[in-house]
Coordinates of C-alpha atoms in Angstrom, one line a residue:
X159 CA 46.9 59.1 -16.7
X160 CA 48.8 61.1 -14.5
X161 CA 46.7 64.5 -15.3
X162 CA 43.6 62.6 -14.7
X163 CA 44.6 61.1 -11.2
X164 CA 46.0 64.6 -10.5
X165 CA 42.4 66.3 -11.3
X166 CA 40.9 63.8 -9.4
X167 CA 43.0 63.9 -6.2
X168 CA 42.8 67.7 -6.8
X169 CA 39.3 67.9 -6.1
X170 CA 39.2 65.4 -3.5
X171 CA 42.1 67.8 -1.9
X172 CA 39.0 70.8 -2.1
X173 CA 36.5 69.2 -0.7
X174 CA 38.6 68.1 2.3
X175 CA 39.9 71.4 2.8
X176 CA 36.8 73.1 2.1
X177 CA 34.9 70.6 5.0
X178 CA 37.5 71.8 6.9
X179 CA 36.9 75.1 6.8
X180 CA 33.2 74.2 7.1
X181 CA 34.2 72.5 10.3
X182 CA 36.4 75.4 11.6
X183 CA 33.8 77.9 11.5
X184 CA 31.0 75.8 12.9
X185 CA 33.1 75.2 15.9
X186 CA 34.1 78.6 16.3
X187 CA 30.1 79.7 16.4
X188 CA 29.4 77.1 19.2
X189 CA 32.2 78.4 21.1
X190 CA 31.7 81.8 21.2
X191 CA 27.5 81.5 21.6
X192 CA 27.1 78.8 23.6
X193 CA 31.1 80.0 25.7
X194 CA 32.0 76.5 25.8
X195 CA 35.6 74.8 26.3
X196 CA 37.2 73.5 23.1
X197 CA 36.0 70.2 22.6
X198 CA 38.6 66.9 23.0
X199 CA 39.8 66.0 19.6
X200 CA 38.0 62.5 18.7
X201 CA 40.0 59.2 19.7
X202 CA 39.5 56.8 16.9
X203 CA 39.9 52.9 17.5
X204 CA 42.6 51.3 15.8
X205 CA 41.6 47.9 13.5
X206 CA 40.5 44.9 15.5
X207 CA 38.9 41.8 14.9
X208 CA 36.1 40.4 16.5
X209 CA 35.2 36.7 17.4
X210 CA 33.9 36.1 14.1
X211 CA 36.5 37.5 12.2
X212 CA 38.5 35.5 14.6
X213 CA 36.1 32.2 13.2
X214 CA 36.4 32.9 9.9
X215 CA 40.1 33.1 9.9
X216 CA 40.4 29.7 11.6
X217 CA 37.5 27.9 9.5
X218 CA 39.2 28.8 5.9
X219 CA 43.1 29.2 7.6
X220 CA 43.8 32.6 6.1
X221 CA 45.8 35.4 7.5
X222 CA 43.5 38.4 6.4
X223 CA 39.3 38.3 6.6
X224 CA 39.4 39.7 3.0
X225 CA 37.4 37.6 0.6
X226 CA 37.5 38.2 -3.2
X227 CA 34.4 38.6 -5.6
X228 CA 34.1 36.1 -8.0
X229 CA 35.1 38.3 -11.1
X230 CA 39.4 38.6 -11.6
X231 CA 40.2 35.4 -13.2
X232 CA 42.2 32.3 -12.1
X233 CA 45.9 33.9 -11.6
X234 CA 44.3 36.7 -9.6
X235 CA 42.4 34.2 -7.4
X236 CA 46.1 32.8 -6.5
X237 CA 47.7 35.6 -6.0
X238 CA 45.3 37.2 -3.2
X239 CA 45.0 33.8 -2.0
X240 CA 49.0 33.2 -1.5
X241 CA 48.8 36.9 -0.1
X242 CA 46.3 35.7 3.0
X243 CA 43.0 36.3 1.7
X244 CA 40.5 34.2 -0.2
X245 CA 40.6 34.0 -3.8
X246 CA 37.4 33.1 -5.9
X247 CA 36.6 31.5 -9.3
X248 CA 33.2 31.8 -11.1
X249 CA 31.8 28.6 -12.0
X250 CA 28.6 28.8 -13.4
X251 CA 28.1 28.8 -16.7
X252 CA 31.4 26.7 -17.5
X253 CA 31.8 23.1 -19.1
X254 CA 32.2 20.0 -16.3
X255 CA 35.5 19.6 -17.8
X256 CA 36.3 23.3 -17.4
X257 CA 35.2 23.4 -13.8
X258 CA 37.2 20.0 -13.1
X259 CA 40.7 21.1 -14.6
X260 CA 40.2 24.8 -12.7
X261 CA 39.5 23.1 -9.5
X262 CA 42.8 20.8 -9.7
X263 CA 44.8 23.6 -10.9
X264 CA 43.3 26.5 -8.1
X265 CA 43.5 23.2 -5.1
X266 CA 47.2 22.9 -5.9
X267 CA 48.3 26.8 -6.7
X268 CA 45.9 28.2 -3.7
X269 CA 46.6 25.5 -1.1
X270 CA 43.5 24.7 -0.7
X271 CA 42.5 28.8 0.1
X272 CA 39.6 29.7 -2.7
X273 CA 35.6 29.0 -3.3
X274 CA 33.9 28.4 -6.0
X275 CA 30.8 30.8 -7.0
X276 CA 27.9 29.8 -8.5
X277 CA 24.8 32.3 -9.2
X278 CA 21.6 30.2 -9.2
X279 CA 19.6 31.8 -12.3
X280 CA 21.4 28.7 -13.3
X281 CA 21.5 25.1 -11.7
X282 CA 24.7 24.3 -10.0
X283 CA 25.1 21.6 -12.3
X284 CA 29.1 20.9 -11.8
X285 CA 29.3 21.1 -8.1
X286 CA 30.3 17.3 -8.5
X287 CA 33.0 17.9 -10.9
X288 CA 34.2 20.9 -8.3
X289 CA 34.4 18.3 -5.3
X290 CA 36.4 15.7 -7.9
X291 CA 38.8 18.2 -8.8
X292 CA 39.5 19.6 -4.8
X293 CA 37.3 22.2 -4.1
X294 CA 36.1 22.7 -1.4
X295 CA 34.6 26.3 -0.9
X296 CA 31.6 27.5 -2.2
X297 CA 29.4 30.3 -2.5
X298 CA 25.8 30.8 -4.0
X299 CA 24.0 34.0 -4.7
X300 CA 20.5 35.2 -6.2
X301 CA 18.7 32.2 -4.4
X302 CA 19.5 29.6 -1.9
X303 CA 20.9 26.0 -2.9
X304 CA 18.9 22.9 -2.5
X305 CA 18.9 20.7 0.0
X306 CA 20.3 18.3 -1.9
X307 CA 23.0 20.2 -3.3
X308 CA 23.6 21.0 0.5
X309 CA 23.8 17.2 1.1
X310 CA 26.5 17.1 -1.4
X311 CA 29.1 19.4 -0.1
X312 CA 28.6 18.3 3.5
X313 CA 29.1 14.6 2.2
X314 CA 32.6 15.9 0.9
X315 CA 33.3 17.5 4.1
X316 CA 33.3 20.8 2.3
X317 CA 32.1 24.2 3.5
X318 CA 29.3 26.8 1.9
X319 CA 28.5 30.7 2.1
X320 CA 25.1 32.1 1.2
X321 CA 24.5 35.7 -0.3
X322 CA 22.0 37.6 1.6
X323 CA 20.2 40.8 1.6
X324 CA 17.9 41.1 4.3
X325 CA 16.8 39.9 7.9
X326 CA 14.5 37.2 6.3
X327 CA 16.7 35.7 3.2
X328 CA 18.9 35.2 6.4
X329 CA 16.5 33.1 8.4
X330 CA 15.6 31.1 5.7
X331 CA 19.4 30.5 4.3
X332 CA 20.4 29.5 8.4
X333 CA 18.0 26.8 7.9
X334 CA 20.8 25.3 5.8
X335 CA 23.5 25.6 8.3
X336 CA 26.1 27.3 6.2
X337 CA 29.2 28.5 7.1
X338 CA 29.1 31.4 6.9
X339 CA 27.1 34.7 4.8
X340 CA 27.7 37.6 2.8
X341 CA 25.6 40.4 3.3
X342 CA 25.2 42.9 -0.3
X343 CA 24.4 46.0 -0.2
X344 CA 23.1 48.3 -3.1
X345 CA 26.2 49.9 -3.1
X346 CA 27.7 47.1 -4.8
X347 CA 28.9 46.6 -8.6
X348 CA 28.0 43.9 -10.5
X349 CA 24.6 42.0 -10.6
X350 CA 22.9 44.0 -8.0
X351 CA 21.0 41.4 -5.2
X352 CA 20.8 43.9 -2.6
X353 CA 17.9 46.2 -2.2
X354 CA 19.1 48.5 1.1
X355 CA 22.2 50.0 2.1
X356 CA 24.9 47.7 4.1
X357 CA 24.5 50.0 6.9
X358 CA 20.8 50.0 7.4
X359 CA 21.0 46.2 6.8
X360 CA 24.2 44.7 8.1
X361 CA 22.9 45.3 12.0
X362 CA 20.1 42.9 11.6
X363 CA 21.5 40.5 9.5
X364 CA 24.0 40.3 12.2
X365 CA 21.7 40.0 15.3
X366 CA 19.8 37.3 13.0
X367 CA 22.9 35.0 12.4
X368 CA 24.2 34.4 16.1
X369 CA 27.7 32.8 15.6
X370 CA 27.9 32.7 11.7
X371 CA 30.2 34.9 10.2
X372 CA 29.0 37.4 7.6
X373 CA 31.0 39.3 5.3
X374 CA 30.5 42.8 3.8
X375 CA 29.9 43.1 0.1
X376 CA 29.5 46.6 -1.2
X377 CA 31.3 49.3 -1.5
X378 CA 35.1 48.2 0.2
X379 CA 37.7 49.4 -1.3
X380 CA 39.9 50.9 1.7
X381 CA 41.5 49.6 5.4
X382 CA 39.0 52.4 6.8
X383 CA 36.3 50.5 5.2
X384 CA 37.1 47.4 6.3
X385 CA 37.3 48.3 9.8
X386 CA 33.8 49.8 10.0
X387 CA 32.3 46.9 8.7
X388 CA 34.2 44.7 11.6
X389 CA 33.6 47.5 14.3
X390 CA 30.1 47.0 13.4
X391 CA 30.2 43.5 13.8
X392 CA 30.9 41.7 10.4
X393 CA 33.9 39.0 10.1
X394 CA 35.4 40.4 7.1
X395 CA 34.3 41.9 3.7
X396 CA 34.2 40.9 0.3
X397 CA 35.7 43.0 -2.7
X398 CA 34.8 43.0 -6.5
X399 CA 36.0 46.3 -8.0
X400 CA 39.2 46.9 -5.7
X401 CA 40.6 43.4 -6.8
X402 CA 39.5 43.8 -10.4
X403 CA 41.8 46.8 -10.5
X404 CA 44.9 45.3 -9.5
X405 CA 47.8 43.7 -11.9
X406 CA 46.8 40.7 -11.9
X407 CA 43.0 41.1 -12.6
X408 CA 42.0 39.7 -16.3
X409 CA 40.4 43.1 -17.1
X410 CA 41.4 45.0 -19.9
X411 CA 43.4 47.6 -18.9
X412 CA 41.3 50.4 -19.8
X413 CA 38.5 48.9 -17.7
X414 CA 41.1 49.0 -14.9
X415 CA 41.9 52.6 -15.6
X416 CA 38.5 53.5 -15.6
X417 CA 38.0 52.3 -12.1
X418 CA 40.9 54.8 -11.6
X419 CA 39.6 57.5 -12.9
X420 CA 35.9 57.2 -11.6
X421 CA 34.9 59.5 -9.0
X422 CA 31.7 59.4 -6.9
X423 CA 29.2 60.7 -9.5
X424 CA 30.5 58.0 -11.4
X425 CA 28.2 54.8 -11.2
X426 CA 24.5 54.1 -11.5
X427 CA 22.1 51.3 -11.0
X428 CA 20.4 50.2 -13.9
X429 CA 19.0 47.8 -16.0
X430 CA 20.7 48.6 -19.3
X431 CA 23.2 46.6 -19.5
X432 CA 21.3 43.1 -19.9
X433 CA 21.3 41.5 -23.0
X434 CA 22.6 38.1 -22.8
X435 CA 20.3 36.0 -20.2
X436 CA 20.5 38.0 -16.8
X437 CA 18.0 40.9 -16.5
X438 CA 18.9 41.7 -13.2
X439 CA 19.8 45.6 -12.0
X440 CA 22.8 46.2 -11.8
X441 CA 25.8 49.1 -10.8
X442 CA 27.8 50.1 -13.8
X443 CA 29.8 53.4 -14.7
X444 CA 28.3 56.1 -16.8
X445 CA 29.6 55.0 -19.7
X446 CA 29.0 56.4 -23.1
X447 CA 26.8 53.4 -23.8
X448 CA 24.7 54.2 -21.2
X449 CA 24.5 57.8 -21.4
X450 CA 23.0 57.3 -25.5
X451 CA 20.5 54.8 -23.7
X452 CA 19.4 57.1 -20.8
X453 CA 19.4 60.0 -23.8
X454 CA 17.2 57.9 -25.9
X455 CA 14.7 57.4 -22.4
X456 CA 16.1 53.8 -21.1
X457 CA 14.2 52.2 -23.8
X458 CA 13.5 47.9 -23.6
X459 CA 15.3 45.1 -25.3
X460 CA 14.3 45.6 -29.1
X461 CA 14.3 49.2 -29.2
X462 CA 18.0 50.1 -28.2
X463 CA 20.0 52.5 -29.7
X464 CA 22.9 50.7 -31.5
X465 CA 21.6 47.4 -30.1
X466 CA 22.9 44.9 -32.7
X467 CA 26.5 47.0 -33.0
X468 CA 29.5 44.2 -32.2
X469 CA 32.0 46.8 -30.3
X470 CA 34.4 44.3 -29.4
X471 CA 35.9 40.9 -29.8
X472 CA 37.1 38.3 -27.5
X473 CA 40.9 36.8 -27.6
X474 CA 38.9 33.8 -29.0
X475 CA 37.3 35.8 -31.9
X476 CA 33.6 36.2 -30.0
X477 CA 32.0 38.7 -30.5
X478 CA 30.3 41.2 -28.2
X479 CA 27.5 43.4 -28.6
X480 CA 27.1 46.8 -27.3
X481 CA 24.9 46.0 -24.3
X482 CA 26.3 42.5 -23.9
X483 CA 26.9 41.2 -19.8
X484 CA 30.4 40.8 -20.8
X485 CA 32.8 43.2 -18.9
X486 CA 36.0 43.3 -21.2
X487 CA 39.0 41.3 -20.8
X488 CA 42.5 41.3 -21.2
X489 CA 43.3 40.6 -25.1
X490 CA 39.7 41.7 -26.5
X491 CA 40.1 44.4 -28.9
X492 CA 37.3 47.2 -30.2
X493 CA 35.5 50.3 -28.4
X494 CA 36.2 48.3 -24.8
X495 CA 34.9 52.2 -23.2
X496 CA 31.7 51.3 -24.9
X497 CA 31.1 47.9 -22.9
X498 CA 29.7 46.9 -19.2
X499 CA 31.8 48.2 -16.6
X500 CA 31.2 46.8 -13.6
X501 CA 31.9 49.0 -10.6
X502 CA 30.5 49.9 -6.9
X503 CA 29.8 52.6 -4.8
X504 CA 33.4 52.6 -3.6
X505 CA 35.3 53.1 -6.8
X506 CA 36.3 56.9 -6.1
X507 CA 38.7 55.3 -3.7
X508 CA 40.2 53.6 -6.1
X509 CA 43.5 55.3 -6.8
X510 CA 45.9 52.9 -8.7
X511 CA 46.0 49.4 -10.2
X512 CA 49.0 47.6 -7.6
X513 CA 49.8 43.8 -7.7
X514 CA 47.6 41.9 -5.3
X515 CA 49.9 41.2 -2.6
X516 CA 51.0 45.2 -2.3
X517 CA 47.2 45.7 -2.0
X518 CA 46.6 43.2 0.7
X519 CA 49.2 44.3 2.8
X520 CA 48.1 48.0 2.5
X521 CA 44.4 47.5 3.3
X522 CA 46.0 46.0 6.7
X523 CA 48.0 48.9 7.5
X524 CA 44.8 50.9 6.5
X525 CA 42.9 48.3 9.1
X526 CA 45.5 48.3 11.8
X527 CA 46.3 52.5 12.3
X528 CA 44.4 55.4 12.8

């Protein structure tokens, strides 16, 4: 591990001294052509928030406008919550029962500080059995909740986000009066919803949502990044692959190290990866999986190569095919380099696997200083 992190901070070293050099001589030709005085050196602004960060802070009484993607698992979800963010548990597709004992458990562990996602491919079915058990946070992505379900979680005096990718999926999910938005980007990992780049689309969805705060999803994994998304106006950001590549993550370790390792050639946006219900595009690293699929000419479902292969199991005995949605978790055993790994745009900044609450506190500092 330590040779590849060296090789990969190595080059990163060669291309930052190389643009330097780059930089060097261009200034030197405009000096001496054009016999102009040595430019100031560039005053960056330190980390601040804005209003709606300011909002956003208050509504969900956190310390830090840094929300978690839904993917990490429950003790992950605590940890960044009793570090001052917002932690996040995935609840569609599980069991009333399921969704009832994890909100009791996550009300009482987070104090309260965590939202429940559900992806609307699939009815929201146990938003009830969420409110029972205390939660009450919630986000929805790839459509926009019904009225009804609205209805429900104002009722409980609860509080919703929307996922949003564009000027007009904005207008229409304001009609709802949430509180508050994420905008994706393309450069996100995962399921993909985003169609443009965060920073062709973040202005307007700003302009278009007046007081609401909206949060950055794609791409954050530094301070840095953080504060351009608030210096451009966001409240805060939302982070998938960081948080999945900390200690307490319930990613299998060589997932995690692969997020490590990664460097910015290292993920594409496909549709290979989608047997199992959810044929949506999505960002993924060049894994061997997909390199024998993209050999092969990114053939369809039912003409795959290796498509009925099991490469892994699950703690529970399951077992998971080769181009299975299933990214791999802690305790499943078999080729785990083989299976989906989820992973955005910003995983080359991704240079170790800390606990939570070291993370949180770095990404301030990051925020905060030059």
């Amino acid at each position: 591990m330590e040779n590849k992190n060296s090789n990969k901070a190595s080059r990163r070293n060669f291309v930052k001294q190389s643009s330097l050099v780059g930089i060097a001589l261009s200034t030197s030709f405009i000096s001496t052509s054009c016999n102009e005085s040595k430019a100031k050196p560039e005053i960056k602004e330190l980390g601040k928030l804005n209003e709606n960060s300011k909002k956003l802070l208050s509504t969900f009484n956190i310390k830090y406008p840094f929300f978690q993607a839904a993917p990490g698992g429950e003790e992950l979800a605590v940890a960044i919550a009793k570090s001052g963010g917002m932690g996040a548990m995935q609840f569609w597709g599980s069991s009333p029962e399921s969704v009832y004992e994890a909100s009791v458990r996550l009300s009482e562990r987070t104090n309260g500080k965590f939202y429940a996602n559900y992806v609307l491919h699939w009815p929201p079915e146990t938003i009830a059995n969420a409110l029972k058990g205390g939660c009450r946070n919630f986000q929805f992505s790839w459509g926009l909740p019904s009225r009804e379900v609205v209805q429900l979680i104002k009722d409980a005096d609860a509080k919703f986000g929307i996922q949003v990718t564009s000027k007009l999926n904005a207008l229409k999910a304001l009609s709802l009066d949430p509180d508050f938005m994420i905008c994706q980007g393309i450069e996100a990992g995962g399921h993909v919803q985003g169609t443009s780049s965060i920073k062709k689309v973040l202005p307007e969805i700003i302009e278009a949502s007046g007081d609401v705060p909206i949060l950055v999803s794609g791409g954050i994994s530094t301070g840095h990044d953080i504060r351009k998304a608030i210096n451009t106006g966001a409240a805060g950001v939302v982070m998938g692959s960081r948080f999945v590549a900390t200690v307490e993550g319930n990613h299998h370790q060589i997932y995690k190290q692969s997020l490590v390792d990664a460097d910015e050639n290292s993920t594409v946006y496909t549709n290979c990866f989608n047997n199992g219900g959810w044929h949506a595009m999505h960002r993924v690293l060049r894994n061997s999986t997909f390199q024998t699929w993209e050999a092969a000419g990114c053939p369809l479902i039912g003409d795959k190569p290796g498509e009925d292969d099991i490469l892994s199991k699950s703690e529970s005995g399951r077992e998971i095919k080769r181009y299975a949605i299933n990214s791999p978790k802690k305790g499943m055993t078999g080729d785990i380099e083989a299976l989906v790994l989820y992973a955005g745009e910003g995983v080359s900044k991704i240079q170790d696997i800390p606990k939570a609450e070291d993370l949180i506190v770095r990404l301030w500092n990051e925020f905060e200083n030059k």
